Tab-separated table of C-alpha atoms in Angstrom:
chain	number	residue	atom	x	y	z
E	1	MET	CA	-15.791	29.721	80.550
E	2	GLU	CA	-15.902	27.471	83.424
E	3	PHE	CA	-18.977	26.080	84.925
E	4	ILE	CA	-17.095	25.402	88.390
E	5	ASP	CA	-13.616	26.842	88.274
E	6	LEU	CA	-11.674	24.322	90.383
E	7	LYS	CA	-8.449	25.242	88.468
E	8	GLN	CA	-8.515	28.853	89.703
E	9	GLN	CA	-9.370	27.892	93.237
E	10	TYR	CA	-6.343	25.517	93.488
E	11	ASN	CA	-3.916	28.553	92.275
E	12	ARG	CA	-5.345	30.819	94.888
E	13	TYR	CA	-4.984	28.344	97.498
E	14	LYS	CA	-1.866	26.369	96.225
E	15	ASP	CA	0.570	26.907	98.955
E	16	GLU	CA	-1.809	25.976	101.528
E	17	ILE	CA	-2.748	22.931	99.876
E	18	ASP	CA	0.408	21.676	98.836
E	19	LEU	CA	1.930	22.116	102.127
E	20	ARG	CA	-1.020	20.155	103.540
E	21	ILE	CA	-0.398	17.426	100.916
E	22	LYS	CA	3.265	17.316	101.720
E	23	ASN	CA	2.852	17.018	105.375
E	24	VAL	CA	0.797	13.796	104.857
E	25	LEU	CA	3.358	12.380	102.369
E	26	ASP	CA	6.092	13.289	104.768
E	27	LYS	CA	4.197	11.335	107.477
E	28	GLY	CA	3.074	8.396	105.287
E	29	HIS	CA	-0.098	7.830	107.106
E	30	TYR	CA	-2.523	7.555	104.159
E	31	ILE	CA	-5.406	5.718	105.960
E	32	MET	CA	-7.033	7.419	109.103
E	33	GLY	CA	-4.097	9.681	109.485
E	34	GLU	CA	-4.385	12.571	112.090
E	35	GLU	CA	-5.692	14.952	109.553
E	36	VAL	CA	-8.877	12.822	109.403
E	37	PHE	CA	-9.323	13.782	112.912
E	38	GLU	CA	-8.432	17.194	112.724
E	39	LEU	CA	-10.824	17.678	109.913
E	40	GLU	CA	-13.574	15.883	112.000
E	41	LYS	CA	-13.030	18.480	114.829
E	42	GLU	CA	-13.026	21.351	112.428
E	43	LEU	CA	-16.336	20.411	110.715
E	44	ALA	CA	-18.142	19.540	114.014
E	45	ALA	CA	-17.294	22.981	115.118
E	46	TYR	CA	-18.250	24.619	111.825
E	47	THR	CA	-21.868	23.124	111.931
E	48	GLY	CA	-22.123	23.377	115.802
E	49	SER	CA	-22.460	19.504	115.793
E	50	LYS	CA	-21.236	17.115	118.525
E	51	HIS	CA	-19.828	14.542	116.359
E	52	ALA	CA	-18.479	14.562	112.581
E	53	ILE	CA	-17.720	11.467	111.043
E	54	ALA	CA	-15.709	11.738	107.923
E	55	VAL	CA	-16.506	9.019	105.258
E	56	SER	CA	-15.136	8.029	101.779
E	57	SER	CA	-18.414	9.732	99.817
E	58	GLY	CA	-21.506	11.389	100.336
E	59	THR	CA	-23.395	8.301	99.148
E	60	CYS	CA	-21.264	6.092	101.738
E	61	SER	CA	-22.488	8.511	104.491
E	62	LEU	CA	-26.050	8.037	103.810
E	63	PHE	CA	-25.646	4.331	103.679
E	64	ILE	CA	-23.693	4.350	106.990
E	65	ALA	CA	-26.467	6.446	108.306
E	66	LEU	CA	-29.245	4.054	107.462
E	67	LEU	CA	-27.246	0.998	108.641
E	68	ALA	CA	-26.676	2.977	111.842
E	69	LEU	CA	-30.180	3.611	112.502
E	70	ASP	CA	-31.031	-0.203	111.794
E	71	VAL	CA	-32.963	0.093	108.495
E	72	GLN	CA	-34.267	-3.251	107.844
E	73	PRO	CA	-35.618	-5.303	104.733
E	74	ASP	CA	-39.397	-3.806	104.096
E	75	ASP	CA	-38.989	-0.837	106.246
E	76	GLU	CA	-40.141	2.242	104.278
E	77	ILE	CA	-38.264	5.473	103.881
E	78	ILE	CA	-39.604	8.540	102.452
E	79	THR	CA	-37.691	10.591	100.128
E	80	VAL	CA	-38.220	12.552	97.033
E	81	PRO	CA	-37.740	11.511	93.197
E	82	PHE	CA	-36.203	14.628	92.175
E	83	THR	CA	-32.567	14.240	93.053
E	84	TRP	CA	-29.575	12.291	92.295
E	85	ILE	CA	-30.041	8.486	92.605
E	86	ALA	CA	-27.814	7.948	95.563
E	87	SER	CA	-30.442	9.077	98.086
E	88	SER	CA	-32.925	6.256	96.700
E	89	GLU	CA	-29.959	3.978	95.880
E	90	VAL	CA	-28.746	3.495	99.490
E	91	ILE	CA	-32.394	3.077	100.785
E	92	SER	CA	-32.525	0.091	98.233
E	93	LEU	CA	-29.043	-1.206	99.081
E	94	THR	CA	-30.467	-1.791	102.781
E	95	HIS	CA	-33.443	-3.740	101.083
E	96	ALA	CA	-35.948	-1.169	102.479
E	97	ARG	CA	-38.282	0.558	100.105
E	98	PRO	CA	-37.925	4.276	98.918
E	99	VAL	CA	-41.443	5.867	99.186
E	100	PHE	CA	-41.544	8.787	97.056
E	101	VAL	CA	-43.271	12.242	98.147
E	102	ASP	CA	-43.363	15.052	95.502
E	103	ILE	CA	-41.644	18.158	95.649
E	104	GLU	CA	-42.776	21.999	96.190
E	105	PRO	CA	-42.201	23.904	93.069
E	106	ASP	CA	-40.341	27.098	94.677
E	107	TYR	CA	-37.612	25.387	96.414
E	108	TYR	CA	-37.464	22.212	94.831
E	109	ASN	CA	-37.228	20.062	98.086
E	110	ILE	CA	-39.742	17.833	99.681
E	111	ASN	CA	-43.359	18.869	100.111
E	112	VAL	CA	-43.846	18.455	103.803
E	113	SER	CA	-47.498	18.824	103.518
E	114	LEU	CA	-47.981	15.417	101.384
E	115	ILE	CA	-45.643	13.415	103.773
E	116	GLU	CA	-48.297	12.155	106.222
E	117	LYS	CA	-50.457	10.492	103.234
E	118	ALA	CA	-47.320	8.413	102.629
E	119	ILE	CA	-46.862	7.230	106.002
E	120	THR	CA	-47.619	3.563	106.703
E	121	LYS	CA	-46.957	1.080	109.621
E	122	LYS	CA	-43.813	0.341	107.605
E	123	THR	CA	-42.600	3.765	107.526
E	124	LYS	CA	-39.163	3.955	109.637
E	125	GLY	CA	-37.920	7.605	108.470
E	126	ILE	CA	-37.379	10.335	106.147
E	127	LEU	CA	-34.516	11.071	104.251
E	128	ALA	CA	-35.045	14.672	102.953
E	129	VAL	CA	-32.727	16.198	100.389
E	130	ASN	CA	-31.564	19.871	100.306
E	131	LEU	CA	-31.324	20.532	96.500
E	132	PHE	CA	-29.344	23.191	94.660
E	133	GLY	CA	-28.024	24.740	98.082
E	134	GLN	CA	-30.694	25.412	100.602
E	135	MET	CA	-32.310	23.323	103.226
E	136	ALA	CA	-35.806	21.787	103.229
E	137	ASP	CA	-38.257	22.879	106.092
E	138	TYR	CA	-36.990	20.869	108.770
E	139	GLU	CA	-38.922	22.886	111.177
E	140	ALA	CA	-42.238	21.241	109.848
E	141	LEU	CA	-40.163	17.789	109.065
E	142	ASN	CA	-39.147	17.275	112.397
E	143	ASP	CA	-42.400	18.278	113.858
E	144	LEU	CA	-44.148	15.517	111.779
E	145	ALA	CA	-41.286	13.084	112.525
E	146	LYS	CA	-41.749	13.429	116.174
E	147	LYS	CA	-45.595	12.844	115.722
E	148	HIS	CA	-45.130	9.570	114.099
E	149	ASN	CA	-41.912	8.578	115.791
E	150	LEU	CA	-39.747	8.654	112.662
E	151	PHE	CA	-36.279	9.612	112.094
E	152	VAL	CA	-35.019	12.543	109.784
E	153	ILE	CA	-31.814	12.042	107.734
E	154	GLU	CA	-30.781	15.635	106.332
E	155	ASP	CA	-29.118	14.842	102.852
E	156	ALA	CA	-26.805	18.128	102.698
E	157	ALA	CA	-24.656	17.059	99.657
E	158	GLN	CA	-25.512	20.424	98.068
E	159	SER	CA	-26.265	22.394	101.049
E	160	PHE	CA	-23.098	22.385	103.345
E	161	GLY	CA	-22.592	25.939	104.476
E	162	SER	CA	-26.385	27.209	104.402
E	163	THR	CA	-28.253	27.975	107.441
E	164	GLN	CA	-32.123	27.875	108.478
E	165	ASN	CA	-33.004	30.055	111.243
E	166	GLY	CA	-29.392	30.623	112.161
E	167	ILE	CA	-28.704	26.568	112.425
E	168	HIS	CA	-26.149	25.230	110.337
E	169	SER	CA	-27.283	22.398	107.442
E	170	CYS	CA	-26.315	19.013	108.908
E	171	LYS	CA	-27.210	20.186	112.560
E	172	LYS	CA	-30.988	20.139	112.135
E	173	THR	CA	-31.759	16.622	112.260
E	174	LEU	CA	-30.857	13.393	114.137
E	175	VAL	CA	-28.111	12.938	111.538
E	176	GLY	CA	-27.000	15.153	108.495
E	177	SER	CA	-25.036	13.939	105.777
E	178	THR	CA	-22.737	15.701	103.313
E	179	SER	CA	-20.482	15.188	100.322
E	180	PHE	CA	-17.013	16.576	99.379
E	181	PHE	CA	-17.072	15.714	95.762
E	182	PRO	CA	-15.042	18.147	93.778
E	183	ALA	CA	-17.880	20.071	92.335
E	184	LYS	CA	-19.691	20.804	95.743
E	185	PRO	CA	-19.239	24.244	97.417
E	186	LEU	CA	-16.565	22.411	99.720
E	187	GLY	CA	-15.048	19.907	98.017
E	188	CYS	CA	-11.931	17.572	98.055
E	189	TYR	CA	-9.859	16.212	94.957
E	190	GLY	CA	-11.670	12.845	94.861
E	191	ASP	CA	-14.726	11.520	96.694
E	192	GLY	CA	-15.443	12.328	100.259
E	193	GLY	CA	-18.054	12.971	102.806
E	194	ALA	CA	-19.239	13.449	106.472
E	195	LEU	CA	-22.113	12.572	108.765
E	196	PHE	CA	-22.954	14.845	111.452
E	197	THR	CA	-24.913	13.901	114.965
E	198	ASP	CA	-25.259	14.887	118.528
E	199	ASP	CA	-26.025	11.388	119.573
E	200	ASP	CA	-23.262	9.975	121.181
E	201	LYS	CA	-24.374	6.158	120.737
E	202	LEU	CA	-25.215	7.146	117.027
E	203	ALA	CA	-21.880	8.691	116.463
E	204	SER	CA	-19.887	5.597	117.827
E	205	LYS	CA	-21.840	3.293	115.818
E	206	CYS	CA	-21.283	5.388	112.716
E	207	ARG	CA	-17.835	5.149	113.265
E	208	ALA	CA	-17.746	1.435	113.622
E	209	ILE	CA	-19.589	0.787	110.470
E	210	ARG	CA	-17.195	3.123	108.606
E	211	THR	CA	-14.193	0.779	109.469
E	212	HIS	CA	-15.956	-2.615	108.654
E	213	GLY	CA	-17.976	-2.433	112.032
E	214	GLY	CA	-15.238	-2.685	114.285
E	215	GLU	CA	-15.123	-0.862	117.399
E	216	MET	CA	-11.446	-1.923	117.810
E	217	ARG	CA	-9.124	-4.009	115.790
E	218	HIS	CA	-10.389	-7.425	115.409
E	219	HIS	CA	-13.294	-6.862	117.404
E	220	HIS	CA	-16.652	-6.427	115.255
E	221	PRO	CA	-20.005	-5.933	116.609
E	222	TYR	CA	-21.721	-4.717	113.410
E	223	LEU	CA	-21.873	-5.280	109.821
E	224	GLY	CA	-19.589	-2.603	108.179
E	225	LEU	CA	-17.777	-1.356	105.153
E	226	ASN	CA	-14.711	0.456	104.148
E	227	GLY	CA	-15.953	3.840	104.247
E	228	ARG	CA	-12.769	5.644	105.351
E	229	LEU	CA	-11.930	9.060	104.244
E	230	ASP	CA	-8.450	9.098	102.612
E	231	THR	CA	-5.846	11.283	104.868
E	232	LEU	CA	-4.919	13.261	101.815
E	233	GLN	CA	-8.521	14.300	100.810
E	234	ALA	CA	-8.692	15.610	104.729
E	235	ALA	CA	-5.618	17.549	104.212
E	236	ILE	CA	-7.042	19.171	100.979
E	237	LEU	CA	-10.396	19.937	102.913
E	238	LEU	CA	-8.624	21.468	105.855
E	239	ALA	CA	-6.779	23.857	103.381
E	240	LYS	CA	-9.896	24.995	101.728
E	241	LEU	CA	-12.202	25.190	104.971
E	242	PRO	CA	-10.822	28.599	106.191
E	243	HIS	CA	-11.818	30.071	102.948
E	244	PHE	CA	-15.127	28.499	102.607
E	245	ASN	CA	-17.247	31.455	104.104
E	246	GLN	CA	-15.811	33.994	101.946
E	247	GLU	CA	-16.715	31.743	98.933
E	248	ILE	CA	-20.184	31.367	100.049
E	249	GLU	CA	-20.474	35.133	100.223
E	250	ALA	CA	-19.140	35.445	96.799
E	251	ARG	CA	-21.612	32.875	95.421
E	252	GLN	CA	-24.339	34.657	97.174
E	253	LYS	CA	-23.459	37.819	95.579
E	254	HIS	CA	-23.052	36.284	92.091
E	255	ALA	CA	-26.675	34.963	92.521
E	256	GLU	CA	-28.290	38.486	93.486
E	257	TYR	CA	-26.540	39.944	90.267
E	258	TYR	CA	-27.962	36.769	88.154
E	259	ASN	CA	-31.489	37.593	89.781
E	260	GLU	CA	-30.953	41.283	88.968
E	261	LEU	CA	-30.104	40.467	85.190
E	262	LEU	CA	-32.664	37.759	84.803
E	263	ASN	CA	-35.658	39.160	86.667
E	264	GLY	CA	-38.752	39.019	84.478
E	265	ILE	CA	-37.090	36.920	81.805
E	266	VAL	CA	-37.010	33.499	83.216
E	267	GLU	CA	-37.805	32.055	86.475
E	268	THR	CA	-34.844	32.580	88.940
E	269	PRO	CA	-34.086	30.805	92.313
E	270	GLU	CA	-36.408	31.585	95.313
E	271	VAL	CA	-35.130	31.335	99.089
E	272	MET	CA	-36.991	30.550	101.891
E	273	ASP	CA	-37.224	33.025	104.761
E	274	SER	CA	-35.763	31.034	107.097
E	275	ASN	CA	-32.825	29.881	104.797
E	276	THR	CA	-29.522	31.215	103.573
E	277	HIS	CA	-28.592	29.739	100.070
E	278	VAL	CA	-25.037	28.398	99.174
E	279	TYR	CA	-25.982	28.118	95.535
E	280	ALA	CA	-24.164	24.684	94.881
E	281	GLN	CA	-25.805	25.431	91.449
E	282	TYR	CA	-27.647	28.380	90.146
E	283	THR	CA	-30.627	27.177	88.567
E	284	ILE	CA	-33.279	28.749	86.609
E	285	ARG	CA	-36.487	27.411	84.907
E	286	VAL	CA	-37.456	27.671	80.956
E	287	GLU	CA	-39.880	25.939	78.990
E	288	GLU	CA	-37.458	25.421	75.823
E	289	ARG	CA	-34.335	24.260	77.508
E	290	GLU	CA	-32.797	22.682	74.813
E	291	LEU	CA	-32.880	25.778	72.654
E	292	LEU	CA	-31.107	27.834	75.515
E	293	ILE	CA	-28.604	25.129	76.165
E	294	ASN	CA	-27.426	25.077	72.635
E	295	ALA	CA	-27.591	29.160	72.287
E	296	LEU	CA	-25.199	29.102	75.188
E	297	LYS	CA	-22.964	26.310	73.656
E	298	LYS	CA	-22.457	28.322	70.598
E	299	GLU	CA	-20.726	31.054	72.677
E	300	GLY	CA	-18.694	28.359	74.603
E	301	ILE	CA	-21.009	28.772	77.809
E	302	PRO	CA	-21.508	25.532	79.717
E	303	SER	CA	-24.862	24.615	81.479
E	304	ALA	CA	-25.894	21.470	83.126
E	305	VAL	CA	-29.325	19.762	83.862
E	306	TYR	CA	-29.742	18.590	87.541
E	307	TYR	CA	-31.810	16.455	86.865
E	308	PRO	CA	-33.383	15.324	83.295
E	309	LYS	CA	-35.227	12.402	84.759
E	310	CYS	CA	-36.840	11.573	88.038
E	311	LEU	CA	-36.154	8.503	90.090
E	312	HIS	CA	-39.503	7.001	89.512
E	313	GLU	CA	-38.616	7.063	85.633
E	314	GLN	CA	-35.462	4.960	86.338
E	315	PRO	CA	-35.534	1.504	85.220
E	316	VAL	CA	-34.059	0.308	88.624
E	317	PHE	CA	-36.833	1.704	90.369
E	318	GLU	CA	-39.759	0.223	88.027
E	319	HIS	CA	-40.248	-2.300	90.567
E	320	LEU	CA	-41.792	0.340	92.865
E	321	GLY	CA	-44.701	0.638	90.778
E	322	TYR	CA	-44.935	4.388	90.250
E	323	LYS	CA	-45.841	5.967	86.928
E	324	LEU	CA	-45.603	9.173	85.038
E	325	GLY	CA	-48.154	11.758	86.666
E	326	ASP	CA	-47.564	10.543	90.110
E	327	PHE	CA	-45.354	13.477	90.857
E	328	PRO	CA	-46.252	16.265	88.620
E	329	GLU	CA	-43.901	18.946	90.277
E	330	ALA	CA	-40.884	16.909	90.260
E	331	GLU	CA	-41.667	15.913	86.438
E	332	LYS	CA	-42.242	19.456	85.431
E	333	ALA	CA	-38.843	20.558	87.211
E	334	SER	CA	-36.833	17.747	85.653
E	335	LYS	CA	-37.965	19.169	81.902
E	336	GLN	CA	-37.475	22.865	82.818
E	337	VAL	CA	-34.454	23.243	85.233
E	338	LEU	CA	-31.014	24.695	83.917
E	339	SER	CA	-28.032	25.391	85.874
E	340	LEU	CA	-25.837	28.261	84.849
E	341	PRO	CA	-22.179	28.905	85.647
E	342	MET	CA	-21.535	29.398	89.439
E	343	HIS	CA	-18.408	29.459	91.504
E	344	PRO	CA	-16.691	32.371	93.500
E	345	TRP	CA	-14.667	33.904	90.913
E	346	LEU	CA	-17.336	34.278	88.360
E	347	LYS	CA	-16.846	37.681	86.408
E	348	LYS	CA	-19.636	40.288	86.055
E	349	GLU	CA	-18.750	40.319	82.502
E	350	GLU	CA	-19.439	36.731	82.263
E	351	GLN	CA	-22.670	36.784	84.012
E	352	GLU	CA	-23.841	39.557	81.517
E	353	LEU	CA	-22.952	37.627	78.640
E	354	ILE	CA	-25.008	34.829	79.650
E	355	ALA	CA	-28.098	36.974	80.601
E	356	GLU	CA	-27.926	38.645	77.185
E	357	ILE	CA	-27.961	35.317	75.515
E	358	ILE	CA	-30.971	34.457	77.477
E	359	LYS	CA	-32.591	37.823	76.654
E	360	THR	CA	-32.003	37.178	72.979
E	361	HIS	CA	-33.841	33.815	73.143
E	362	ALA	CA	-36.557	34.894	75.758
E	363	SER	CA	-39.310	34.871	73.099
E	364	HIS	CA	-38.967	30.959	73.274
E	365	TYR	CA	-39.744	30.803	76.980
E	366	PRO	CA	-41.946	33.690	77.942
E	367	ILE	CA	-42.212	34.234	81.965
E	368	GLU	CA	-46.035	34.153	81.587
E	369	ALA	CA	-45.614	30.347	80.419
E	370	LEU	CA	-43.977	29.778	83.838
E	371	GLN	CA	-46.105	31.071	86.228
E	372	CYS	CA	-48.062	28.053	86.625
E	373	CYS	CA	-44.858	26.177	87.557
C-alpha cells in the first residue's frame, strides 16, 4: 500500500506529462522558459490572485516574502511551533526572531486569541501555517494584523486548493506562499513553490529577489538569490493542474469514508465551518501512537508523523529561551498525531483494512482519553 501514490498519478497523466516535458526538451529553454510564465498565469487565475511568482521551493517562497517585506534583524515574526522547520528557519535566516504562539487543538493552526499577548514593539508580522490541508482563521488574523499594523503571510504549503468563505488559499493575505514538493496535493517532480499577492510593487520586488535581486539583467536594486523554478517542473505542474480539482474531490471523499469508519474509535480531523479541506494529510490522534504504527507496519501499511517534535524543542532554536510546557497544545499534538495513507486513488478496501487494524488496537487508546485534547 502506498502512503502517497505518485506512480499511479504519473501513469494516469503520462501522455500529458511526457508531452509537456518533451516540448521543453525540444525548445531547450530550461531556465525561465515560457512554461514558467504560463504556469504563473494559470496559478494566479486558479487562486484569484493578481500575481503568482513561481520559485524553486516552498521554503524559498517564504524567504523571498520576508525579504520583500523588508524584515530586518531584531524584528519579531509571530508563528507556530507545531510545523515543519522551514516556517521558522526562514525567519531566522533574515536574522529576525521567531516568536511562537500555541495552536488550537481542533484544527492544529495558530490560536488567534493568544497572538495579541505575544505582540511587542518589535513585532513586524505574522507567519501563519495552514496545517494538514485547511486554512487558519484569516478573518480574525487579518483584523488583528490591521489593528497592530502588521503584515500576514499565509504559509499554504499543505493547503493549496482549499478555501475559506469561498476564497482560495493563497488569496487571503498580503502574500501567500505554497510548495510543490512531490508529496503535496499539487506537486512537481522535484522542488518547487510559488508566491501570490495582489500588490503590484510587492510582486515586482519578489520577482527581482527571485533572480538575484535584479529587475533587469545587470541591474540589481535588491539583495536576492537564485530562487527560480525550473522550466521542466513548471511543465509538469501545467500537466497536472487541470486534474487538481478532481483529485481534491477524491481526497475529500476518502476523508469522509475514513471519518465514517473511525468515528468513535479515534479522534478524526475536524474542519472549520468556513473552510474546505484538501487533506494533504489525513491525520488522527491516538494516545499510544507507537503501538498503532507498529500494528499498521506489520500489515504493510505506511503511516507518518507530522511532526514528532515541536520547533521550540529543536536544538537550533534553544537560544529563543522556550521550554517544555510553554506550548501545551502543540506539544500534546506532537505526541498524538498520526497521518494515514491519503491520495486520490485510495481504495475502499484499503481504508477498511486500516480501520480494522485501528479498531483491533482501540483498547490501547480509548476515545475517552482523548476528550481532553
